[in-house]
CSV table of C-alpha atoms in Angstrom, one decimal:
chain,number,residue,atom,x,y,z
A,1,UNK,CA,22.3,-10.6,10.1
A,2,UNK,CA,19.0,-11.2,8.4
A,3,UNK,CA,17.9,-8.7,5.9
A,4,UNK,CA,14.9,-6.5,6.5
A,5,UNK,CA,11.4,-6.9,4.7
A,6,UNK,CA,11.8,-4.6,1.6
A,7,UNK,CA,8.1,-5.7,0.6
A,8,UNK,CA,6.8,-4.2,4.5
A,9,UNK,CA,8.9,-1.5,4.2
A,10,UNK,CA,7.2,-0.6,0.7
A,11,UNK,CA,3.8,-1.2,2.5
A,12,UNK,CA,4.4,1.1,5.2
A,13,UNK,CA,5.9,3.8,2.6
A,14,UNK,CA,2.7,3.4,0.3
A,15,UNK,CA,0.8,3.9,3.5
A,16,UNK,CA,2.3,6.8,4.6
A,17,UNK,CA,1.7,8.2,1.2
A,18,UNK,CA,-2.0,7.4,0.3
A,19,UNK,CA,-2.9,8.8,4.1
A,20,UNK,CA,-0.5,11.8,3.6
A,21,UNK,CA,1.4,10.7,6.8
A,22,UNK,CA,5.0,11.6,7.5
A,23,UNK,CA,6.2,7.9,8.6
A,24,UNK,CA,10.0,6.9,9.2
A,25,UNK,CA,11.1,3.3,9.1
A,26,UNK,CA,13.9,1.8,10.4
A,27,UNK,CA,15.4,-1.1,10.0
A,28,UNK,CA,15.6,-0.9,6.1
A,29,UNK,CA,18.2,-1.0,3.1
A,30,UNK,CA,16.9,1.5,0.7
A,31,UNK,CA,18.8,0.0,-2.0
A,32,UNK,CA,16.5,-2.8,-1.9
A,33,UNK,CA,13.8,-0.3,-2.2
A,34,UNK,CA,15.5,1.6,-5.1
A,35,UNK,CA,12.3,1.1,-8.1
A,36,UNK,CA,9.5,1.4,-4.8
A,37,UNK,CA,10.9,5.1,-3.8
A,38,UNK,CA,11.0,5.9,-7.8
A,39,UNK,CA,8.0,5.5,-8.3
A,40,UNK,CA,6.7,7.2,-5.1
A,41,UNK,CA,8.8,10.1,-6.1
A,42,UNK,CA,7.0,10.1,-9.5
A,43,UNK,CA,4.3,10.3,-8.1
A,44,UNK,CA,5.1,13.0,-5.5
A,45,UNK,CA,5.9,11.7,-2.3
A,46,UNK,CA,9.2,12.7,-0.8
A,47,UNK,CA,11.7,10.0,0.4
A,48,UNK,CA,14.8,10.9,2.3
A,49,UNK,CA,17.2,8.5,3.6
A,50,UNK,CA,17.7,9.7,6.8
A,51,UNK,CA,19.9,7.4,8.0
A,52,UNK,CA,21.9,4.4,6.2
A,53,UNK,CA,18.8,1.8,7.6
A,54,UNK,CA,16.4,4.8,7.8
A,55,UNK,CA,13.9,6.3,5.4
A,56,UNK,CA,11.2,9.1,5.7
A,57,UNK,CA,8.7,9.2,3.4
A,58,UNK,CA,7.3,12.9,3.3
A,59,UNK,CA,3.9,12.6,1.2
A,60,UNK,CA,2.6,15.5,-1.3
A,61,UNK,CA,0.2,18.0,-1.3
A,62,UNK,CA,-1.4,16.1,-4.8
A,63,UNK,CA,-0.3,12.7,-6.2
A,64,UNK,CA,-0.5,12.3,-9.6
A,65,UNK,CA,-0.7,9.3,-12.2
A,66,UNK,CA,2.2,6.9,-12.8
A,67,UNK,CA,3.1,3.7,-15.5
A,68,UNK,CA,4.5,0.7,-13.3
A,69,UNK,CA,5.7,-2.7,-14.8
A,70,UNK,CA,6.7,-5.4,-12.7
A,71,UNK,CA,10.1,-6.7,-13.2
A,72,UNK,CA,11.9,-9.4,-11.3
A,73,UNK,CA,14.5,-7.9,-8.9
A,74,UNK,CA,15.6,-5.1,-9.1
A,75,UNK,CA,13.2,-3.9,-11.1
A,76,UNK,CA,9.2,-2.6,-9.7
A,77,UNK,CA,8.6,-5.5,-7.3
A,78,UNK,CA,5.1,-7.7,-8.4
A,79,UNK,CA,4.5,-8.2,-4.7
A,80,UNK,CA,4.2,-4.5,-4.9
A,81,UNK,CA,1.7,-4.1,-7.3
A,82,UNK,CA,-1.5,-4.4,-5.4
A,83,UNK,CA,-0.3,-1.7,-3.0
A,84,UNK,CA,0.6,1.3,-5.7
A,85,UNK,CA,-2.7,0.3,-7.9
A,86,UNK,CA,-4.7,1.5,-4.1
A,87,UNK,CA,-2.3,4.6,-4.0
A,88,UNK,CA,-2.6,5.3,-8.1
A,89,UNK,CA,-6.9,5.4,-7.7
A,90,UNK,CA,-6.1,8.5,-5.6
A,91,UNK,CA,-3.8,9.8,-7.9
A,92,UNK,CA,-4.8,12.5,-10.3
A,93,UNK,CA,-4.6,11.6,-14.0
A,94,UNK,CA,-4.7,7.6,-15.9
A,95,UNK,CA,-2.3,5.5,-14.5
A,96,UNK,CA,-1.0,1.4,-16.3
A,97,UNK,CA,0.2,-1.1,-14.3
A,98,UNK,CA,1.8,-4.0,-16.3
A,99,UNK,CA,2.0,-7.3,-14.4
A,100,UNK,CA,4.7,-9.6,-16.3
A,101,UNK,CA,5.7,-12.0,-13.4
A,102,UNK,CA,2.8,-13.4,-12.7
A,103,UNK,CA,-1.0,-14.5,-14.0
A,104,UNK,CA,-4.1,-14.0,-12.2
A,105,UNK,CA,-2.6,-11.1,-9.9
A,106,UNK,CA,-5.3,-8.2,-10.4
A,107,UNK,CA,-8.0,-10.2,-8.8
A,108,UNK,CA,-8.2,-6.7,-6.2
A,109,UNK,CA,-9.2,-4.3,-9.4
A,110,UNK,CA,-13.1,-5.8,-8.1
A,111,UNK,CA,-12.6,-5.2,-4.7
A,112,UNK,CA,-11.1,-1.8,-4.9
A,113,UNK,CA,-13.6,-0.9,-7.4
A,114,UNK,CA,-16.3,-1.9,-4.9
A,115,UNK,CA,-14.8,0.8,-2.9
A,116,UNK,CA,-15.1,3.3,-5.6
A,117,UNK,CA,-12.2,3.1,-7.8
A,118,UNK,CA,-12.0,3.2,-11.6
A,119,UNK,CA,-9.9,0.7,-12.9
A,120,UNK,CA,-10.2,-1.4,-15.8
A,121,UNK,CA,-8.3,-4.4,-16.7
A,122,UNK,CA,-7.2,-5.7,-20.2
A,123,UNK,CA,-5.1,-9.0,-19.9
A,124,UNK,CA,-2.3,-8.2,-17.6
A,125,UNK,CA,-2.6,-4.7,-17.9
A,126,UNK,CA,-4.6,-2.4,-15.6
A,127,UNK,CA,-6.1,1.0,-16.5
A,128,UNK,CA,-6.2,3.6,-13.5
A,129,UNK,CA,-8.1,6.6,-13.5
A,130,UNK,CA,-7.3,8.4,-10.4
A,131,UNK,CA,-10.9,9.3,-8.4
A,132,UNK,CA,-11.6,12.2,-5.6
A,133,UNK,CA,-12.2,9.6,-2.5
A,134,UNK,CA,-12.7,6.3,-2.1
A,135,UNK,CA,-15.5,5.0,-0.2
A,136,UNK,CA,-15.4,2.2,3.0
A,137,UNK,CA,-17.2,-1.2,1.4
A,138,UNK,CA,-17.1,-5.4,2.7
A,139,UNK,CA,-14.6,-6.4,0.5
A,140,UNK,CA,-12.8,-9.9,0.3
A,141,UNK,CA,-9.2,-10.3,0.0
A,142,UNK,CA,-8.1,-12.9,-2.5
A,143,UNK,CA,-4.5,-13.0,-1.7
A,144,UNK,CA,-1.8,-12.0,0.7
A,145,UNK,CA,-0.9,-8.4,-1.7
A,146,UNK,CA,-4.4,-7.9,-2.1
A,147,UNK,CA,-5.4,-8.1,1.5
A,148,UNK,CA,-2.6,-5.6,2.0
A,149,UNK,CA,-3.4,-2.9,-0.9
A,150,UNK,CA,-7.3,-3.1,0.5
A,151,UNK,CA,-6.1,-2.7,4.5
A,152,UNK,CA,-4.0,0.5,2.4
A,153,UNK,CA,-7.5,1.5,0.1
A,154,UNK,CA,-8.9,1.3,4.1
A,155,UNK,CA,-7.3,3.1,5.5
A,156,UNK,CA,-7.5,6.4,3.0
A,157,UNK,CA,-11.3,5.6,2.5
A,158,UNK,CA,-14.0,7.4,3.5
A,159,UNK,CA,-16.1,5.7,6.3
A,160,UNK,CA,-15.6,2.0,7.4
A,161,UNK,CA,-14.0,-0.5,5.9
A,162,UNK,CA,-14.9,-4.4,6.4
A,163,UNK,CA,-12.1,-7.2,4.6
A,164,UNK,CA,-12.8,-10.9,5.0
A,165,UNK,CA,-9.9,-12.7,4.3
A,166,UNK,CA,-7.4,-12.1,6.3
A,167,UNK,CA,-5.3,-14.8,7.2
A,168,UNK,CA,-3.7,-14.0,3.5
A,169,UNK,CA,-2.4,-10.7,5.2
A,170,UNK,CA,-1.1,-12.8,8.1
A,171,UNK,CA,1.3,-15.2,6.2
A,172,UNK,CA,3.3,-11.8,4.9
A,173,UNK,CA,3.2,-9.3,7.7
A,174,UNK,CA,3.6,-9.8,11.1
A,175,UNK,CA,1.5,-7.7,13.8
A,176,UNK,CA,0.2,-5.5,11.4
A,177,UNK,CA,-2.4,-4.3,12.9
A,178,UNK,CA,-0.4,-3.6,16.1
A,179,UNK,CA,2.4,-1.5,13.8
A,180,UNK,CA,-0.5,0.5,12.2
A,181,UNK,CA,-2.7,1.3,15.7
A,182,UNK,CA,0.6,2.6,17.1
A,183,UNK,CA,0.3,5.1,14.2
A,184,UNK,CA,-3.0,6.2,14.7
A,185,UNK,CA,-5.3,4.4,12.3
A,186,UNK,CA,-8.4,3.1,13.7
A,187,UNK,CA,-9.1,-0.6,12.9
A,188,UNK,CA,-10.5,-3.8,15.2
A,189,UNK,CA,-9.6,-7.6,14.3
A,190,UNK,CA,-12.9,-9.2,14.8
A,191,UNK,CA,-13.1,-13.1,15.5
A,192,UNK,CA,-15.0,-14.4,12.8
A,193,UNK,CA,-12.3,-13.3,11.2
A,194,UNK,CA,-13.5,-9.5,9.6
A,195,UNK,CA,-11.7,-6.3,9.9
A,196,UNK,CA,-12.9,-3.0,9.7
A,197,UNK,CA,-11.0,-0.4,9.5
A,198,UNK,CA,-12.2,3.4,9.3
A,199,UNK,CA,-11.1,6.6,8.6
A,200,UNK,CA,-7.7,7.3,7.9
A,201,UNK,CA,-4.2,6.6,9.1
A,202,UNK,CA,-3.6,9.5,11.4
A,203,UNK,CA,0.2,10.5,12.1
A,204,UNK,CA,0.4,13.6,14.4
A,205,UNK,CA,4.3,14.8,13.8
A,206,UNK,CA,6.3,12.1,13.0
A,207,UNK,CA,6.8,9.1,14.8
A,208,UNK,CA,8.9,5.4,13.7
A,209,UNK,CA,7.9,2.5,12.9
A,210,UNK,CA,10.2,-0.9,12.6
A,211,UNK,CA,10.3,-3.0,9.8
A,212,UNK,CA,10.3,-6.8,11.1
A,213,UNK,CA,13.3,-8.9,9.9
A,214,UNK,CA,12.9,-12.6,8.4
């Protein structure tokens, strides 16, 4: 059988987590997602396996600051970075995410920053100090990570969100939008082609979302 998309299934946990949703997804193999739920749990989201190919992520009253390094597998995921730096500018206290796999990958501190975040970037290192809210902005995504962890910064900000850019997002994640409206969020794929998305993800109860396989 093919193997499920740990990278998507990280997404949707982050996501559940910066929105303080409640989302389960299924199909997954947590064990791929062993350094992803670590550092969620640092940082104070709940994640119970639920099933074998099921996790819940159950997100906390108050996140708080976390160090990440990316590692090749199966250590913190770089294609993962992007996503926890939009979750970490919510968290409270100064976060540092290391990037050692690759260069030129923290070309979204800008666009996040745009949006009201406070990071600052020295080499491959990016200082986070957490902030209260973020704030909808046009941002561009530069890459397929980034377009995700600003749809993420989106959907937690306050107000409307517009990212140019996406056909990054849609080389990595298939039917996004579709996946995330079924939850609740409020976002619009316009033609030319910009997105905005506004207010939050909203999850009333709980409800499941599937994890595309490759």
């Amino acid at each position: 059988s093919i193997i499920p998309d740990r990278v998507e299934a990280g997404t949707f946990l982050v996501a559940g987590a910066i929105t303080h949703s409640e989302l389960t997804l299924s199909p997954v193999v947590p064990a791929h997602l062993t350094a992803v739920i670590t550092k969620l749990q640092e940082i104070g989201a709940g994640v119970v396996m639920e099933a074998p190919d099921c996790l819940r992520i159950v997100p906390g009253h108050s996140l708080t600051a976390t160090d990440i390094e990316t590692l090749p597998y199966p250590g913190f995921p770089t294609d993962m970075q992007a996503q926890f730096m939009a979750l970490l500018t919510l968290s409270q206290g100064d976060s540092t995410i290391t990037e050692t796999v690759f260069e030129n990958r923290l070309r979204h501190v800008a666009e996040l920053n745009r949006m009201g975040a406070d990071i600052r970037v020295k080499g491959n290192i990016a200082l986070v100090r957490g902030v209260p809210l973020l704030s909808g902005a046009p941002v561009v995504a530069s890459d397929l990570r980034a377009s995700a962890a600003l749809v993420l910064a989106g959907l937690a900000a306050k107000g409307k969100t517009t990212i140019q850019g996406l056909h990054h997002l849609d080389r990595g994640y298939e039917k996004l939008e579709t996946k995330l409206l079924t939850l609740g969020a409020r976002l619009q794929r316009s033609p030319n082609p910009m997105t905005p998305i506004e207010s939050k993800l909203g999850v009333s109860n709980q409800k499941s979302v599937s994890s595309p396989t490759y």
